[in-house]
Coordinates of C-alpha atoms in Angstrom, one line a residue:
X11 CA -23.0 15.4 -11.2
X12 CA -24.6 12.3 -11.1
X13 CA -28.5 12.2 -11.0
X14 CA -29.1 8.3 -10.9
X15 CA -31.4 7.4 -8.2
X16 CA -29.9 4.5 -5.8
X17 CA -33.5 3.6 -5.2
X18 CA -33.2 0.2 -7.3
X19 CA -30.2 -1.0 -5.0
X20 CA -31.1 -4.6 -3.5
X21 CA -31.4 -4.2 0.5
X22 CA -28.8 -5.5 2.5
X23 CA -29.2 -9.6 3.5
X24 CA -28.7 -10.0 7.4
X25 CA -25.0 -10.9 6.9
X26 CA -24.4 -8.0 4.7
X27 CA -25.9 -5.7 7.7
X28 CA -24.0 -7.5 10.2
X29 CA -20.7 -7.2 8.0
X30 CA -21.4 -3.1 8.3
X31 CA -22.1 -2.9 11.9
X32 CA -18.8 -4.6 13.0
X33 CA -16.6 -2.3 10.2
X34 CA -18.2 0.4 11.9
X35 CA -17.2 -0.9 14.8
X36 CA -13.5 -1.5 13.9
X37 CA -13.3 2.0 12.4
X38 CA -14.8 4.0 15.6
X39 CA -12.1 1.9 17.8
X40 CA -9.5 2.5 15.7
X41 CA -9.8 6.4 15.8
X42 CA -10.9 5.6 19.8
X43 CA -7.2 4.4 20.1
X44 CA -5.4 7.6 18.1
X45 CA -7.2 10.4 19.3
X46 CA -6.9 9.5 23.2
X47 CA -3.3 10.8 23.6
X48 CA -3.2 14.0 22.7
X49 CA -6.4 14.3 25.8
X50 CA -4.0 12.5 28.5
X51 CA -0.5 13.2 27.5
X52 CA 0.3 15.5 29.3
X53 CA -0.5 13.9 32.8
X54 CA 0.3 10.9 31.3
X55 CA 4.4 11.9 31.1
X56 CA 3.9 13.8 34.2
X57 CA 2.7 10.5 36.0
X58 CA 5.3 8.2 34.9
X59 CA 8.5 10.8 34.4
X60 CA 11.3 11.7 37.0
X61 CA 10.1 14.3 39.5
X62 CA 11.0 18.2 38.2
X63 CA 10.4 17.4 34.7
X64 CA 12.1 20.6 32.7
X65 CA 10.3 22.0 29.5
X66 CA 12.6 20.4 27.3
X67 CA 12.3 17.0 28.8
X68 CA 8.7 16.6 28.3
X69 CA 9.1 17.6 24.8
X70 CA 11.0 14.9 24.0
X71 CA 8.9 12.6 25.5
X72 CA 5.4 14.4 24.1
X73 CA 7.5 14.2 20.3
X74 CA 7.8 10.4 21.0
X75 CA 4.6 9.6 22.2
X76 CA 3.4 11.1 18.8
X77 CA 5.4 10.5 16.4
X78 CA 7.1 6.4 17.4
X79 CA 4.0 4.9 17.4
X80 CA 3.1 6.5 14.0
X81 CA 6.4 5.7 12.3
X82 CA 6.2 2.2 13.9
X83 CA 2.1 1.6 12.7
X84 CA 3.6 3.0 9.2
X85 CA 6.4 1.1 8.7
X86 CA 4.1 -2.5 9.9
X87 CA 1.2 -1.1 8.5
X88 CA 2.8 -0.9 4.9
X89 CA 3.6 -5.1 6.0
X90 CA 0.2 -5.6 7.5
X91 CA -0.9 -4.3 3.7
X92 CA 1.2 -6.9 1.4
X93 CA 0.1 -9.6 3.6
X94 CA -3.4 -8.5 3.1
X95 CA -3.0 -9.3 -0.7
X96 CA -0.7 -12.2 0.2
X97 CA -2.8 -13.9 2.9
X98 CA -6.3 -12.8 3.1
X99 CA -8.4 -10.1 4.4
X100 CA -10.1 -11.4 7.2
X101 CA -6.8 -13.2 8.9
X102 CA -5.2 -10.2 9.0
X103 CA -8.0 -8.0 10.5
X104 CA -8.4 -10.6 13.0
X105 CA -5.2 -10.5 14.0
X106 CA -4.8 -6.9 13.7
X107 CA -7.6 -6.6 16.4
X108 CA -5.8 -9.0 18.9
X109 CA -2.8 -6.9 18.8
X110 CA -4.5 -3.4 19.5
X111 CA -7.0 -4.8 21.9
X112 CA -4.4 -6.2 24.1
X113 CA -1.6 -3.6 23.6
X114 CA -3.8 -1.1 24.7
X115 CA -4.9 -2.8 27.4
X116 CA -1.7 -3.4 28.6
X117 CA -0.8 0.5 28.6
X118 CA -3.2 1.1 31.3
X119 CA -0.2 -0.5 33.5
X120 CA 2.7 1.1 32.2
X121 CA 5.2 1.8 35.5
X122 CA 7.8 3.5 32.8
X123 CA 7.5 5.6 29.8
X124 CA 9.9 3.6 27.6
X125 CA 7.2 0.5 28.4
X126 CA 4.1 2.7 27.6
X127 CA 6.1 4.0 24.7
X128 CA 6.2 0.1 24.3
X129 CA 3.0 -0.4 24.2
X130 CA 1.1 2.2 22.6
X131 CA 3.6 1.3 19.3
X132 CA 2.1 -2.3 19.4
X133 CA -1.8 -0.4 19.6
X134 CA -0.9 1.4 16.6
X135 CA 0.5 -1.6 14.1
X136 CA -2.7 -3.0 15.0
X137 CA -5.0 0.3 14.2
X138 CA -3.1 0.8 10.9
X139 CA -2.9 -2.9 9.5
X140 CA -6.8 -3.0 10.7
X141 CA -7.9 0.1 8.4
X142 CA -6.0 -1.1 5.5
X143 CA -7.6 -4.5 5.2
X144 CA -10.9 -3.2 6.6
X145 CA -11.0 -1.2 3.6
X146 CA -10.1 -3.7 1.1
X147 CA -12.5 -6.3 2.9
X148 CA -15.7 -4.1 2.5
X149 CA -14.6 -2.9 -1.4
X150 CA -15.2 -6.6 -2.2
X151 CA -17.9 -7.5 0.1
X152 CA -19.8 -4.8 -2.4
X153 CA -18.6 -5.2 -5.8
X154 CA -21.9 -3.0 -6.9
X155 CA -20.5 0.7 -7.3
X156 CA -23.0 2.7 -5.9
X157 CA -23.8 0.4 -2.9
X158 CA -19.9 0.3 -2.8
X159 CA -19.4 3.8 -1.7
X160 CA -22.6 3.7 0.4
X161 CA -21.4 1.2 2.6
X162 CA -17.9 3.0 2.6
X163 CA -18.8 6.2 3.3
X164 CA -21.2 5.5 6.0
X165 CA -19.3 2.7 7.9
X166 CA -16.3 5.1 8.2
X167 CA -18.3 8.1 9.3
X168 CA -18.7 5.9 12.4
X169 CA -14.9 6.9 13.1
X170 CA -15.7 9.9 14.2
X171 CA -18.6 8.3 16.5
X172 CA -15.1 7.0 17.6
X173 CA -13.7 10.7 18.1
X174 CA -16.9 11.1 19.8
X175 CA -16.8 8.1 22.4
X176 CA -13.4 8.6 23.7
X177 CA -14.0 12.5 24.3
X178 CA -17.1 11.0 26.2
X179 CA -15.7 8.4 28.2
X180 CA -13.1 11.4 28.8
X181 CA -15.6 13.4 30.8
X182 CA -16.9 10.4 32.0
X183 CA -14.0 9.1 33.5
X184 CA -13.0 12.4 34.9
X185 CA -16.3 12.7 36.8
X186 CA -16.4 9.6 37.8
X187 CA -12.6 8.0 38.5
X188 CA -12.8 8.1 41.8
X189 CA -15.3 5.2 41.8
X190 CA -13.0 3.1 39.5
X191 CA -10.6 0.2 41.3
X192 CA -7.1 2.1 42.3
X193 CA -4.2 1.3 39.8
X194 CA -0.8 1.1 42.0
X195 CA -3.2 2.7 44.5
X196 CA -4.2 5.9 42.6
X197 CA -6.8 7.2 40.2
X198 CA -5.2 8.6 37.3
X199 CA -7.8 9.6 34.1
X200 CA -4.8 8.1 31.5
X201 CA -4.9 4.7 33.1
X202 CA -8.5 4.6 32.6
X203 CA -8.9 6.3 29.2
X204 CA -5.9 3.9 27.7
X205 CA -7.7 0.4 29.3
X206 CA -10.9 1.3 27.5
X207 CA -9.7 1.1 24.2
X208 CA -9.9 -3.0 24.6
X209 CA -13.6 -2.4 25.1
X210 CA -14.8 -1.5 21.3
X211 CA -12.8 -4.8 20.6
X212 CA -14.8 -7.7 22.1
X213 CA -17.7 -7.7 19.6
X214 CA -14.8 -7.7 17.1
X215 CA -12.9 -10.5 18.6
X216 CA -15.8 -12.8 18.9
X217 CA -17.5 -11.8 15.9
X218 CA -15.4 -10.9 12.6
X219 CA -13.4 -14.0 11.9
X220 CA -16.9 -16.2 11.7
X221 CA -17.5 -13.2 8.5
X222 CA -17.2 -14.0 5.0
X223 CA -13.5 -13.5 3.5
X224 CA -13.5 -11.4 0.0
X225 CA -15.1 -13.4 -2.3
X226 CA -12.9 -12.2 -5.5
X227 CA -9.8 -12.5 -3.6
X228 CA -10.4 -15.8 -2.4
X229 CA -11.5 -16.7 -5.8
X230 CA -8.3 -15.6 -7.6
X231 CA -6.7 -17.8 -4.6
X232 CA -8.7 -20.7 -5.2
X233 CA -8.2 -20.6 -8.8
X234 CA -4.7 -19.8 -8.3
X235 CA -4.3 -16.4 -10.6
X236 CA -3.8 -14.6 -7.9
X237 CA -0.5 -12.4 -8.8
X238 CA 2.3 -11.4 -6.1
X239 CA 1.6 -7.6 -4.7
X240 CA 5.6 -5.7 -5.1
X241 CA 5.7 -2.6 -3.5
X242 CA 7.8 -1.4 -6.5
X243 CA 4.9 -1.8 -8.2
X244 CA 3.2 1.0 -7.1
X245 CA 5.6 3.3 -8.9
X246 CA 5.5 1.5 -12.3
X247 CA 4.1 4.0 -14.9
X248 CA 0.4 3.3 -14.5
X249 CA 0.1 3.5 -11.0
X250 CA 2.9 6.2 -10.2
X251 CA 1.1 9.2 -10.0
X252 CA -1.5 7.8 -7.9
X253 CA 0.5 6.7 -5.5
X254 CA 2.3 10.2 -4.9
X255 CA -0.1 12.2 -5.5
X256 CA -2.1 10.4 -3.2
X257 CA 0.0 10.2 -0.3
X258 CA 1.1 13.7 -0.7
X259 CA -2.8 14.5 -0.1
X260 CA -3.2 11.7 2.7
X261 CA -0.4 13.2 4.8
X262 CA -1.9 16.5 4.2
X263 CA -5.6 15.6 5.2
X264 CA -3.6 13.8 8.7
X265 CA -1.0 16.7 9.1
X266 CA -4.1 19.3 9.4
X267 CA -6.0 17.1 12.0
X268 CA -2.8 16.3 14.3
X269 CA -0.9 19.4 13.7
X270 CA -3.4 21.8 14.3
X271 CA -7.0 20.3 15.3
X272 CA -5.4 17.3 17.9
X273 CA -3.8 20.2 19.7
X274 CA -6.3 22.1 21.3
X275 CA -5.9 20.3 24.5
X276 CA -2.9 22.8 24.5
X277 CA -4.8 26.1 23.5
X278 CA -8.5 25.7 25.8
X279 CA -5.8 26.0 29.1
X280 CA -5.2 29.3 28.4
X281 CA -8.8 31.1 27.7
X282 CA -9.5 33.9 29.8
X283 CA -12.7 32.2 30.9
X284 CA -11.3 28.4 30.7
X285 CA -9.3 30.1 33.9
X286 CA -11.7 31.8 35.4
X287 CA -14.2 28.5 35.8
X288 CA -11.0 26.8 37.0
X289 CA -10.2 29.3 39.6
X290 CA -14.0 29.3 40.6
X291 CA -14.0 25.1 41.2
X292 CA -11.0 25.5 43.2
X293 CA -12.8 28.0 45.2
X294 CA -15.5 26.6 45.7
X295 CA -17.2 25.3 49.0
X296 CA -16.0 21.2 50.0
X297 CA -13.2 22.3 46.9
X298 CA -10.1 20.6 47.1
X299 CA -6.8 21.0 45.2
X300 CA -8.1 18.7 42.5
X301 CA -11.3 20.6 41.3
X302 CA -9.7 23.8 39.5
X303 CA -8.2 20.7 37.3
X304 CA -10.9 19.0 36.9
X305 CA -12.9 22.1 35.5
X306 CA -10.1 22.5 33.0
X307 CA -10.1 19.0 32.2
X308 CA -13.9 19.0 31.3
X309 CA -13.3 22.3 29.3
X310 CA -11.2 20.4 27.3
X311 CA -13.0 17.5 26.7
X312 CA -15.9 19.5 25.8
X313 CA -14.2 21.1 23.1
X314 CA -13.1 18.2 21.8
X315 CA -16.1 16.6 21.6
X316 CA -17.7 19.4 19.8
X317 CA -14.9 19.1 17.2
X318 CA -15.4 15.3 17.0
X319 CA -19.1 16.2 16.3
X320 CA -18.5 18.4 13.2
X321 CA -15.9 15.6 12.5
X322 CA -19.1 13.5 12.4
X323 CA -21.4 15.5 10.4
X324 CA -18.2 16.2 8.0
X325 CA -18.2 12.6 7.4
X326 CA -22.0 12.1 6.7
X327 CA -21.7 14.5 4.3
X328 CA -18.9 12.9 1.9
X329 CA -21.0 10.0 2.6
X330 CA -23.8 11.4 0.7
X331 CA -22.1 13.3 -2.1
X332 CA -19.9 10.5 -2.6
X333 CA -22.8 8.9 -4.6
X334 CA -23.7 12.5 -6.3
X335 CA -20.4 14.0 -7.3
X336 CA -18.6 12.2 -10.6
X337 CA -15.4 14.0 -10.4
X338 CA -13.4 13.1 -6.9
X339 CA -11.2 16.3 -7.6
X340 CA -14.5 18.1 -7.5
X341 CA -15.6 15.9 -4.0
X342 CA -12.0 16.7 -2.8
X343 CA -12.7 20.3 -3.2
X344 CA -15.5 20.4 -1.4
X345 CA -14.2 20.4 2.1
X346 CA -10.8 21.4 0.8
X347 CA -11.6 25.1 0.1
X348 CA -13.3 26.1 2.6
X349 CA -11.1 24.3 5.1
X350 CA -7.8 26.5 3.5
X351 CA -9.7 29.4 4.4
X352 CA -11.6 28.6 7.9
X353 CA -9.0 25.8 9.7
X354 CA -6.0 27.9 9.9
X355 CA -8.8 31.3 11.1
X356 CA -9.8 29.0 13.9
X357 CA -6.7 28.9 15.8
X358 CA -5.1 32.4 14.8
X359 CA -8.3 34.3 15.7
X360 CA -10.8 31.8 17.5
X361 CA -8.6 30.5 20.1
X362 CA -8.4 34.1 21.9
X363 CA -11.9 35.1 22.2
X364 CA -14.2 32.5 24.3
X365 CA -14.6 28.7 25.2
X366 CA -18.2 29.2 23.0
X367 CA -16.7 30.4 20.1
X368 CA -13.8 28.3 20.0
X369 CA -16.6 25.6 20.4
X370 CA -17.8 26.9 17.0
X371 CA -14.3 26.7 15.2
X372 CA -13.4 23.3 16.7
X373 CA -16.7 22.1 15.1
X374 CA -15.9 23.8 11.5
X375 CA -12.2 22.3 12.0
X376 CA -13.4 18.8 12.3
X377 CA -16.0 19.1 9.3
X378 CA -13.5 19.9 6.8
X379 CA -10.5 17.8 8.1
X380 CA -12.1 14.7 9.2
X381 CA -14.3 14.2 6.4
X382 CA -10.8 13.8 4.1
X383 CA -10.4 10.6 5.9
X384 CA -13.7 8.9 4.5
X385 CA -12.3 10.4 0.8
X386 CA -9.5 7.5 1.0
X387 CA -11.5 4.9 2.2
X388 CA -13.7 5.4 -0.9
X389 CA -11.0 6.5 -3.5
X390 CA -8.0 4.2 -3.0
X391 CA -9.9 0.9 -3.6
X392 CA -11.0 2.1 -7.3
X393 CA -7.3 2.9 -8.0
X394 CA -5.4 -0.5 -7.8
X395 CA -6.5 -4.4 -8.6
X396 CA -7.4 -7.1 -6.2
X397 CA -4.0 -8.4 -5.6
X398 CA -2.4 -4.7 -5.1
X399 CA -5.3 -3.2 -3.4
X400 CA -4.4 -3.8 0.1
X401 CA -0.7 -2.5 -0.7
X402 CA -1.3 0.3 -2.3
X403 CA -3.9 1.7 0.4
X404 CA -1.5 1.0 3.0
X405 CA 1.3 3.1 1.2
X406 CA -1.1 6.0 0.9
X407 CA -1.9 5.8 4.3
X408 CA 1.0 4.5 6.1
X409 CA 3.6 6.4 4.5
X410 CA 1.5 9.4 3.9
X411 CA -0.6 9.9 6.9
X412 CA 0.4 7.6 9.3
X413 CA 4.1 8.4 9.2
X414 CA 4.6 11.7 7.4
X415 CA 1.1 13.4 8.4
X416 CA 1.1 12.3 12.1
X417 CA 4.9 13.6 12.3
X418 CA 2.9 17.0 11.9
X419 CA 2.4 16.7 15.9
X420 CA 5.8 16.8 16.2
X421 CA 6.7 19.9 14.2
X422 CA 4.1 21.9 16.1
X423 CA 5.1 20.9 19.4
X424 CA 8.8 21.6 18.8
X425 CA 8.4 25.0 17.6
X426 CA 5.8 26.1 20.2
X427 CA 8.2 24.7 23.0
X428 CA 10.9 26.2 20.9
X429 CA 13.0 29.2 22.6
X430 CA 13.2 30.6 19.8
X431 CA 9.3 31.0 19.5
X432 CA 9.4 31.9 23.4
X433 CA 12.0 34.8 22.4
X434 CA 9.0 35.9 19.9
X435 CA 6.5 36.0 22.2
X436 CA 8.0 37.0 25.3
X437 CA 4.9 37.9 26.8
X438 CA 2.7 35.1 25.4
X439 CA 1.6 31.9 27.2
X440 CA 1.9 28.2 26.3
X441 CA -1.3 28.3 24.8
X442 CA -0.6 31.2 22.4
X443 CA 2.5 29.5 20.8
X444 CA 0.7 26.5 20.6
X445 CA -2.5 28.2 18.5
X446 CA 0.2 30.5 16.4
X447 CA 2.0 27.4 15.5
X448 CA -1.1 25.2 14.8
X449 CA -2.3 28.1 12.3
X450 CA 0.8 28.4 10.6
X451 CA 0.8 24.2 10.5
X452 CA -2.7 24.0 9.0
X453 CA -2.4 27.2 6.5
X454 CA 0.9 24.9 4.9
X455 CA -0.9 21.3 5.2
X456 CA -4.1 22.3 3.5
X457 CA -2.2 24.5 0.9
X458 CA 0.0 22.0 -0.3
X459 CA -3.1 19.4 -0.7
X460 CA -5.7 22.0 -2.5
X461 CA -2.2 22.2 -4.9
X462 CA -1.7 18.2 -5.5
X463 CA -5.8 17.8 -5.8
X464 CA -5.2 19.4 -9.1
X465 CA -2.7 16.2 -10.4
X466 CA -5.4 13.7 -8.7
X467 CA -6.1 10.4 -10.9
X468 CA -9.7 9.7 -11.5
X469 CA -10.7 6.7 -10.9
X470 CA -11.6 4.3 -14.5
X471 CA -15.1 3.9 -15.1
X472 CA -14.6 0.4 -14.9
X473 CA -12.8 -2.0 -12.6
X474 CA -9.3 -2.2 -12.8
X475 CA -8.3 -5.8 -14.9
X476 CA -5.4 -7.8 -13.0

């Protein structure tokens, strides 16, 4: 433990305060963008698919939704991250933003779901290639340690304000879409919920390319000793173990939260009283067929703003141990632990009592998963020099989470829509294969990372030399 008091750290100069605020900023939007679909999916493929959509069709379609736009933001988000070394940070998040902001804009208009497919691809280059170099940006921006992993741990924390805004505007927008100008003359919540992700990105657009580029990379560049980032690289003997051990963990920490956690807008549908508030709203006096929906849609954005909460406080926390705790095994472990023992408890037990107590598990759920993803953000930028730092985060979190973490979604939605599972539980509904699965999912994802925490690198006492 570390008992240095961060009372002597300089306060932040206006631009220094203004330079946190808009990576807050980026990082909420960026987890706005990814944690929309699994709330609107459903109706989302519903909307835009052939008429008597089987089982197995929408499937396929949910596997895509989830799992193309992550291979797609991996594979240009591992780009977006040598180009970060190679051309600068603060080009590259500019034009990172440009791409999401108006991708996901566009999305709102889909007419097919090959175009939204289209689309939401294009959102998620942009989210990836943005975190990367967001990352990298601020790690320079503070070369003082301890102020470092302030800034870093706080200014991601505000991605789960993120988590929190979109499962607001969610029960906003359901409340309220009937007031909201007609899209091919209906109201649908998706349409709404996919055009507000360009929102969070004005301030950004207008804002972030007037800030500062990295000082030491554009130094290096300037003084023209700034090396060539290879890829190949990464897995030369000094860096090799970081780089798999690290994005063995990263998909881990992403498999538990869209494997298990993003998938209780399939599990709240089928609570006992979930049901029962539907069936009351549809009974109700002036009721028409709409409102037993509309009570299961709140449900379900309730929940999920609950988790996004302890998501929140999760991320707070890392925040401030960050500065306290030497060892980053020792941080890792932390919220590791206890998350092997309560995540996968949450949606084997939890998910078939009430709507309050699932309330409570959600919460824990995002606590101990979420707050992995600040970890990274603070972790990866000690691990590799100036001209490899932007290429070796985006390995750990392209390859790792974005591609092989987020594919996670897709192994629990093909074996709870599996007939096999159905055979199994002949007498269970959606809902139960879905909260069986996501146990199973999150017991295996959080195993395999408290394993690999033990191989962890710790980061040098001092800065890496190019």
């Amino acid at each position: 433990m570390s008992t240095d008091s961060s009372a002597s750290l300089p306060p932040l100069t206006r631009v220094q305060w203004l330079i946190c605020i808009i990576a807050s900023i980026g990082f909420a939007f960026d987890i706005y963008e990814l944690l929309m679909l699994p709330l609107i999916i459903k109706p989302m493929i519903e909307s835009l698919a052939p008429k008597n959509l089987s089982p197995e069709e929408y499937a396929v379609w949910a596997r895509l939704m989830f799992f193309a736009p992550a291979l797609f933001g991996g594979i240009f988000g591992m780009v977006g991250g040598y180009l970060t070394d190679r051309l600068g940070r603060r080009r590259v998040l500019t034009w990172s933003i440009l791409l999401y902001a108006f991708s996901a804009f566009g999305a709102g208009f889909a007419t097919s779901l090959p175009m939204l497919l289209a689309l939401r691809c294009l959102t998620f280059v942009g989210v990836c290639v943005e975190f990367v170099a967001a990352v990298a940006w601020l790690a320079e921006l503070f070369p003082e340690p301890k102020l470092r992993e302030k800034v870093l741990g706080y200014t991601q924390a505000f991605s789960s304000v993120g988590g929190l805004l979109v499962s607001a505007v969610y029960i906003g927008i359901v409340h309220f879409q009937d007031r909201f100008p007609a899209i091919y003359g209906q109201h649908e919540t998706w349409r709404y919920m996919l055009i507000s992700g360009v929102f969070p990105a004005i301030p950004l657009i207008f804002i972030r390319p007037f800030l500062p580029e990295s000082p030491s990379w554009q130094k290096k560049k300037d003084e023209g000793t700034l090396k060539r980032p290879s890829m190949l690289e990464l897995f030369a003997p000094k860096y090799r173990q970081t780089t798999i051990i690290t994005t063995i963990m990263f998909a881990c920490s992403y498999g538990a939260a869209f494997g298990a956690i993003q998938q209780l807008p399939q599990i709240v549908p089928g609570l006992e009283d979930v049901q029962q508030q539907a069936k009351a709203a549809s009974e109700a006096p002036g009721a028409n067929a709409a409102s037993g929906k509309k009570a299961e849609l709140a449900a379900i954005g309730g929940v999920s703003l609950v988790q996004e909460i302890g998501g929140l406080v999760g991320r707070f926390i890392l925040a401030y141990l960050a500065v306290i705790i030497i060892s980053r095994r020792k941080l890792m472990r932390v919220f590791q632990l206890p998350g092997l023992l309560i995540v996968p408890l949450v949606f084997y037990y939890l998910s078939f009592t009430d709507l309050t107590w699932l309330k409570v598990g959600a919460f824990l759920a995002g606590l101990f998963t979420v707050a992995q993803f600040s970890f990274w953000g603070n972790y990866l930028p000690r691990m590799y020099p100036v001209y490899l730092r932007g290429t070796g985060e985006s390995f750990a979190a392209n390859i790792g989470g974005r591609i092989f973490g987020t594919s996670f979604a897709l192994v629990t939605i093909s074996i709870a829509e599996s007939a096999w599972l159905s055979a199994a539980l002949p007498d269970g509904n959606r809902a139960l294969k879905y909260a069986y699965t996501a146990a199973a999912v999150a017991l295996f994802v959080y195993a395999v990372g408290s394993i690999a925490c033990f191989f962890l690198p710790e980061p040098p006492a001092e800065e890496i030399a190019d």
